[in-house]
PDB file of C-alpha atoms in Angstrom:
ATOM      1  CA  UNK A  30       0.017   0.009  -0.055  1.00 44.00           C
ATOM      2  CA  UNK A  31       1.524   3.278  -1.059  1.00 41.00           C
ATOM      3  CA  UNK A  32       0.202   6.702   0.037  1.00 44.00           C
ATOM      4  CA  UNK A  33       0.253   9.543  -2.553  1.00 44.00           C
ATOM      5  CA  UNK A  34       3.080  11.978  -1.564  1.00 50.00           C
ATOM      6  CA  UNK A  35       1.447  15.413  -2.277  1.00 51.00           C
ATOM      7  CA  UNK A  36       3.791  18.401  -1.763  1.00 55.00           C
ATOM      8  CA  UNK A  37       6.788  16.553  -0.695  1.00 62.00           C
ATOM      9  CA  UNK A  38       9.017  18.477  -3.143  1.00 63.00           C
ATOM     10  CA  UNK A  39       8.080  21.535  -1.101  1.00 68.00           C
ATOM     11  CA  UNK A  40       9.313  20.177   2.282  1.00 76.00           C
ATOM     12  CA  UNK A  41      11.477  22.699   4.049  1.00 77.00           C
ATOM     13  CA  UNK A  42      15.328  21.897   3.754  1.00 80.00           C
ATOM     14  CA  UNK A  43      16.503  19.116   6.042  1.00 88.00           C
ATOM     15  CA  UNK A  44      12.849  17.854   6.737  1.00 93.00           C
ATOM     16  CA  UNK A  45      11.938  14.237   5.882  1.00 93.00           C
ATOM     17  CA  UNK A  46       8.926  12.072   6.609  1.00 95.00           C
ATOM     18  CA  UNK A  47       9.232   8.485   7.627  1.00 96.00           C
ATOM     19  CA  UNK A  48       6.805   5.753   8.657  1.00 95.00           C
ATOM     20  CA  UNK A  49       9.008   3.641  10.901  1.00 93.00           C
ATOM     21  CA  UNK A  50       9.127   3.973  14.662  1.00 94.00           C
ATOM     22  CA  UNK A  51      12.630   4.070  15.903  1.00 95.00           C
ATOM     23  CA  UNK A  52      14.106   3.626  19.365  1.00 95.00           C
ATOM     24  CA  UNK A  53      13.187   6.677  21.388  1.00 95.00           C
ATOM     25  CA  UNK A  54      10.363   8.008  19.055  1.00 96.00           C
ATOM     26  CA  UNK A  55       7.521   7.090  21.388  1.00 96.00           C
ATOM     27  CA  UNK A  56       8.957   8.819  24.358  1.00 96.00           C
ATOM     28  CA  UNK A  57       9.988  11.840  22.258  1.00 96.00           C
ATOM     29  CA  UNK A  58       6.470  12.099  20.685  1.00 97.00           C
ATOM     30  CA  UNK A  59       4.785  11.969  24.193  1.00 97.00           C
ATOM     31  CA  UNK A  60       7.212  14.598  25.593  1.00 97.00           C
ATOM     32  CA  UNK A  61       6.694  16.808  22.477  1.00 97.00           C
ATOM     33  CA  UNK A  62       2.874  16.708  22.811  1.00 96.00           C
ATOM     34  CA  UNK A  63       3.157  17.313  26.667  1.00 96.00           C
ATOM     35  CA  UNK A  64       5.648  20.198  26.496  1.00 96.00           C
ATOM     36  CA  UNK A  65       3.931  21.997  23.471  1.00 95.00           C
ATOM     37  CA  UNK A  66       0.374  21.819  24.898  1.00 95.00           C
ATOM     38  CA  UNK A  67       1.720  22.750  28.418  1.00 95.00           C
ATOM     39  CA  UNK A  68       3.355  25.883  26.970  1.00 94.00           C
ATOM     40  CA  UNK A  69       0.405  26.835  24.728  1.00 93.00           C
ATOM     41  CA  UNK A  70      -2.609  25.826  26.930  1.00 94.00           C
ATOM     42  CA  UNK A  71      -1.309  25.245  30.338  1.00 94.00           C
ATOM     43  CA  UNK A  72      -2.314  21.548  30.338  1.00 96.00           C
ATOM     44  CA  UNK A  73      -0.838  19.445  33.189  1.00 96.00           C
ATOM     45  CA  UNK A  74       0.948  16.064  33.286  1.00 95.00           C
ATOM     46  CA  UNK A  75      -2.312  14.184  33.080  1.00 96.00           C
ATOM     47  CA  UNK A  76      -2.330  15.140  29.344  1.00 96.00           C
ATOM     48  CA  UNK A  77       1.050  13.437  28.989  1.00 96.00           C
ATOM     49  CA  UNK A  78      -0.463  10.194  30.325  1.00 95.00           C
ATOM     50  CA  UNK A  79      -3.500  10.677  28.016  1.00 95.00           C
ATOM     51  CA  UNK A  80      -1.085  10.603  24.977  1.00 97.00           C
ATOM     52  CA  UNK A  81       1.169   7.923  26.366  1.00 97.00           C
ATOM     53  CA  UNK A  82      -1.292   5.101  26.705  1.00 96.00           C
ATOM     54  CA  UNK A  83      -2.762   5.041  23.202  1.00 96.00           C
ATOM     55  CA  UNK A  84       0.609   5.836  21.558  1.00 96.00           C
ATOM     56  CA  UNK A  85       2.135   3.010  23.457  1.00 95.00           C
ATOM     57  CA  UNK A  86      -0.638   0.597  22.228  1.00 95.00           C
ATOM     58  CA  UNK A  87      -0.222   1.780  18.693  1.00 96.00           C
ATOM     59  CA  UNK A  88       3.486   0.952  18.790  1.00 94.00           C
ATOM     60  CA  UNK A  89       2.739  -2.544  20.117  1.00 94.00           C
ATOM     61  CA  UNK A  90       0.051  -3.436  17.738  1.00 89.00           C
ATOM     62  CA  UNK A  91       0.362  -1.745  14.339  1.00 79.00           C
ATOM     63  CA  UNK A  92      -1.512  -3.410  11.520  1.00 91.00           C
ATOM     64  CA  UNK A  93      -1.485  -2.786   7.739  1.00 94.00           C
ATOM     65  CA  UNK A  94      -4.540  -0.532   8.225  1.00 97.00           C
ATOM     66  CA  UNK A  95      -2.486   1.810  10.579  1.00 97.00           C
ATOM     67  CA  UNK A  96       0.383   4.113   9.839  1.00 98.00           C
ATOM     68  CA  UNK A  97       2.360   6.973  11.396  1.00 98.00           C
ATOM     69  CA  UNK A  98       4.034   9.855   9.733  1.00 98.00           C
ATOM     70  CA  UNK A  99       7.128  11.074  11.677  1.00 97.00           C
ATOM     71  CA  UNK A 100       8.360  14.547  10.803  1.00 97.00           C
ATOM     72  CA  UNK A 101      12.193  14.600  11.058  1.00 95.00           C
ATOM     73  CA  UNK A 102      14.402  17.697  10.861  1.00 94.00           C
ATOM     74  CA  UNK A 103      17.990  17.041  10.663  1.00 91.00           C
ATOM     75  CA  UNK A 104      17.656  13.881  12.830  1.00 91.00           C
ATOM     76  CA  UNK A 105      15.358  15.504  15.414  1.00 94.00           C
ATOM     77  CA  UNK A 106      11.654  14.422  15.729  1.00 96.00           C
ATOM     78  CA  UNK A 107       9.607  17.582  15.112  1.00 96.00           C
ATOM     79  CA  UNK A 108       6.042  16.251  14.631  1.00 97.00           C
ATOM     80  CA  UNK A 109       3.687  13.564  13.583  1.00 97.00           C
ATOM     81  CA  UNK A 110       0.240  12.347  12.626  1.00 98.00           C
ATOM     82  CA  UNK A 111      -1.152   8.848  12.573  1.00 98.00           C
ATOM     83  CA  UNK A 112      -4.061   6.696  11.541  1.00 98.00           C
ATOM     84  CA  UNK A 113      -5.228   3.966  13.860  1.00 97.00           C
ATOM     85  CA  UNK A 114      -8.048   1.450  13.122  1.00 97.00           C
ATOM     86  CA  UNK A 115     -11.018   2.480  15.224  1.00 97.00           C
ATOM     87  CA  UNK A 116     -13.213  -0.163  13.570  1.00 97.00           C
ATOM     88  CA  UNK A 117     -13.487  -2.043  10.314  1.00 97.00           C
ATOM     89  CA  UNK A 118     -15.216   0.915   8.823  1.00 98.00           C
ATOM     90  CA  UNK A 119     -13.482   3.830  10.587  1.00 98.00           C
ATOM     91  CA  UNK A 120      -9.988   5.057  10.760  1.00 98.00           C
ATOM     92  CA  UNK A 121      -9.035   7.642  13.455  1.00 98.00           C
ATOM     93  CA  UNK A 122      -6.525  10.389  12.781  1.00 98.00           C
ATOM     94  CA  UNK A 123      -4.436  10.981  15.876  1.00 98.00           C
ATOM     95  CA  UNK A 124      -1.553  12.957  17.247  1.00 97.00           C
ATOM     96  CA  UNK A 125      -1.254  15.671  14.611  1.00 97.00           C
ATOM     97  CA  UNK A 126       1.403  18.029  15.917  1.00 96.00           C
ATOM     98  CA  UNK A 127       4.173  20.068  14.506  1.00 96.00           C
ATOM     99  CA  UNK A 128       6.713  22.172  16.320  1.00 96.00           C
ATOM    100  CA  UNK A 129       5.971  25.952  15.828  1.00 94.00           C
ATOM    101  CA  UNK A 130       8.619  26.791  13.410  1.00 93.00           C
ATOM    102  CA  UNK A 131       7.365  24.225  11.001  1.00 94.00           C
ATOM    103  CA  UNK A 132       3.736  25.280  11.113  1.00 92.00           C
ATOM    104  CA  UNK A 133       2.036  27.520   8.347  1.00 90.00           C
ATOM    105  CA  UNK A 134       4.146  26.063   5.626  1.00 89.00           C
ATOM    106  CA  UNK A 135       1.849  23.404   4.179  1.00 91.00           C
ATOM    107  CA  UNK A 136       3.378  20.605   6.028  1.00 94.00           C
ATOM    108  CA  UNK A 137       0.363  19.904   8.194  1.00 95.00           C
ATOM    109  CA  UNK A 138      -1.906  19.958   5.227  1.00 95.00           C
ATOM    110  CA  UNK A 139       0.387  17.393   3.398  1.00 95.00           C
ATOM    111  CA  UNK A 140       0.359  15.102   6.406  1.00 97.00           C
ATOM    112  CA  UNK A 141      -3.385  15.132   6.781  1.00 97.00           C
ATOM    113  CA  UNK A 142      -3.937  14.760   3.041  1.00 97.00           C
ATOM    114  CA  UNK A 143      -1.605  11.725   3.068  1.00 97.00           C
ATOM    115  CA  UNK A 144      -3.360  10.243   6.129  1.00 98.00           C
ATOM    116  CA  UNK A 145      -6.725  10.732   4.434  1.00 98.00           C
ATOM    117  CA  UNK A 146      -5.327   9.132   1.198  1.00 97.00           C
ATOM    118  CA  UNK A 147      -4.096   6.138   3.267  1.00 98.00           C
ATOM    119  CA  UNK A 148      -7.584   5.697   4.913  1.00 98.00           C
ATOM    120  CA  UNK A 149      -9.093   5.495   1.379  1.00 97.00           C
ATOM    121  CA  UNK A 150      -6.544   2.915   0.312  1.00 97.00           C
ATOM    122  CA  UNK A 151      -7.080   1.023   3.541  1.00 97.00           C
ATOM    123  CA  UNK A 152     -10.736   0.770   2.650  1.00 97.00           C
ATOM    124  CA  UNK A 153     -12.187   2.815   5.528  1.00 98.00           C
ATOM    125  CA  UNK A 154     -15.676   4.307   4.920  1.00 98.00           C
ATOM    126  CA  UNK A 155     -14.750   7.295   7.128  1.00 98.00           C
ATOM    127  CA  UNK A 156     -12.082   8.877   9.157  1.00 98.00           C
ATOM    128  CA  UNK A 157     -12.631  10.833  12.377  1.00 98.00           C
ATOM    129  CA  UNK A 158     -10.531  12.807  14.859  1.00 98.00           C
ATOM    130  CA  UNK A 159     -10.861  14.435  18.206  1.00 97.00           C
ATOM    131  CA  UNK A 160      -9.370  17.894  18.685  1.00 96.00           C
ATOM    132  CA  UNK A 161      -9.950  20.839  20.939  1.00 95.00           C
ATOM    133  CA  UNK A 162     -11.702  24.091  20.440  1.00 94.00           C
ATOM    134  CA  UNK A 163      -9.397  27.005  19.837  1.00 89.00           C
ATOM    135  CA  UNK A 164      -6.882  25.399  17.592  1.00 89.00           C
ATOM    136  CA  UNK A 165      -7.767  27.611  14.671  1.00 88.00           C
ATOM    137  CA  UNK A 166      -5.147  26.509  12.215  1.00 88.00           C
ATOM    138  CA  UNK A 167      -5.842  22.939  12.662  1.00 91.00           C
ATOM    139  CA  UNK A 168      -9.597  23.450  12.681  1.00 92.00           C
ATOM    140  CA  UNK A 169      -9.411  25.444   9.368  1.00 93.00           C
ATOM    141  CA  UNK A 170      -7.303  22.640   7.807  1.00 95.00           C
ATOM    142  CA  UNK A 171      -9.779  19.923   8.777  1.00 97.00           C
ATOM    143  CA  UNK A 172     -12.749  21.851   7.502  1.00 96.00           C
ATOM    144  CA  UNK A 173     -10.940  22.744   4.256  1.00 96.00           C
ATOM    145  CA  UNK A 174     -10.548  19.018   3.599  1.00 97.00           C
ATOM    146  CA  UNK A 175     -14.175  18.310   4.201  1.00 97.00           C
ATOM    147  CA  UNK A 176     -14.120  17.269   7.827  1.00 98.00           C
ATOM    148  CA  UNK A 177     -17.507  18.147   9.622  1.00 97.00           C
ATOM    149  CA  UNK A 178     -18.067  18.772  13.256  1.00 97.00           C
ATOM    150  CA  UNK A 179     -20.229  15.867  14.712  1.00 98.00           C
ATOM    151  CA  UNK A 180     -19.740  16.245  18.513  1.00 97.00           C
ATOM    152  CA  UNK A 181     -18.653  18.408  21.234  1.00 97.00           C
ATOM    153  CA  UNK A 182     -17.984  17.775  24.938  1.00 97.00           C
ATOM    154  CA  UNK A 183     -16.807  20.214  27.472  1.00 98.00           C
ATOM    155  CA  UNK A 184     -15.222  18.944  30.699  1.00 95.00           C
ATOM    156  CA  UNK A 185     -12.401  19.574  33.194  1.00 97.00           C
ATOM    157  CA  UNK A 186      -9.412  17.601  32.095  1.00 96.00           C
ATOM    158  CA  UNK A 187      -5.657  18.101  31.843  1.00 97.00           C
ATOM    159  CA  UNK A 188      -5.857  20.855  34.502  1.00 96.00           C
ATOM    160  CA  UNK A 189      -8.217  22.982  32.456  1.00 96.00           C
ATOM    161  CA  UNK A 190     -11.792  23.242  31.130  1.00 96.00           C
ATOM    162  CA  UNK A 191     -11.537  21.957  27.660  1.00 96.00           C
ATOM    163  CA  UNK A 192     -14.047  21.578  24.774  1.00 97.00           C
ATOM    164  CA  UNK A 193     -13.182  18.533  22.727  1.00 97.00           C
ATOM    165  CA  UNK A 194     -14.595  18.339  19.262  1.00 97.00           C
ATOM    166  CA  UNK A 195     -15.097  15.334  17.086  1.00 98.00           C
ATOM    167  CA  UNK A 196     -14.747  15.825  13.329  1.00 98.00           C
ATOM    168  CA  UNK A 197     -15.603  13.251  10.682  1.00 98.00           C
ATOM    169  CA  UNK A 198     -14.991  12.847   7.056  1.00 98.00           C
ATOM    170  CA  UNK A 199     -16.975  10.400   4.824  1.00 98.00           C
ATOM    171  CA  UNK A 200     -14.712   8.648   2.283  1.00 97.00           C
ATOM    172  CA  UNK A 201     -17.367   6.777   0.362  1.00 88.00           C
TER     173      UNK A 201
END
């Protein structure tokens, strides 16, 4: 199964995308999520645990219907996105994150487009994601690709009051 590589020619210098998990990637991804969200949103260490559990499960049980895209800049992990199998019919887009200096360059769009293409190739009928209110750049990206808001939940988690939002894209 090969995913269409849209926009890869326009990657910033020294940036590569890979699909293989290497030693240290899981802990670096967990830390990157925790640190960036703590700095930007004031979330506490419970968010780190929230990311750690499912990411560890993903690393232990990847199937052909699941994939991760690791953003590497000069040998340093700088972001990612993944598709996990939520059910036979649904893929879930998870862990989209880029370090601030790589944002607003089309890299996030390329990652999500490749992930959606992968979902089509894997035979999913739809793909969904959970995000949080206030991530305007990401929300604009999802909506521009056809994702629609299907659910909202507001609760106290991660040391803050957070409104989580579920977006879904029908693929067939």
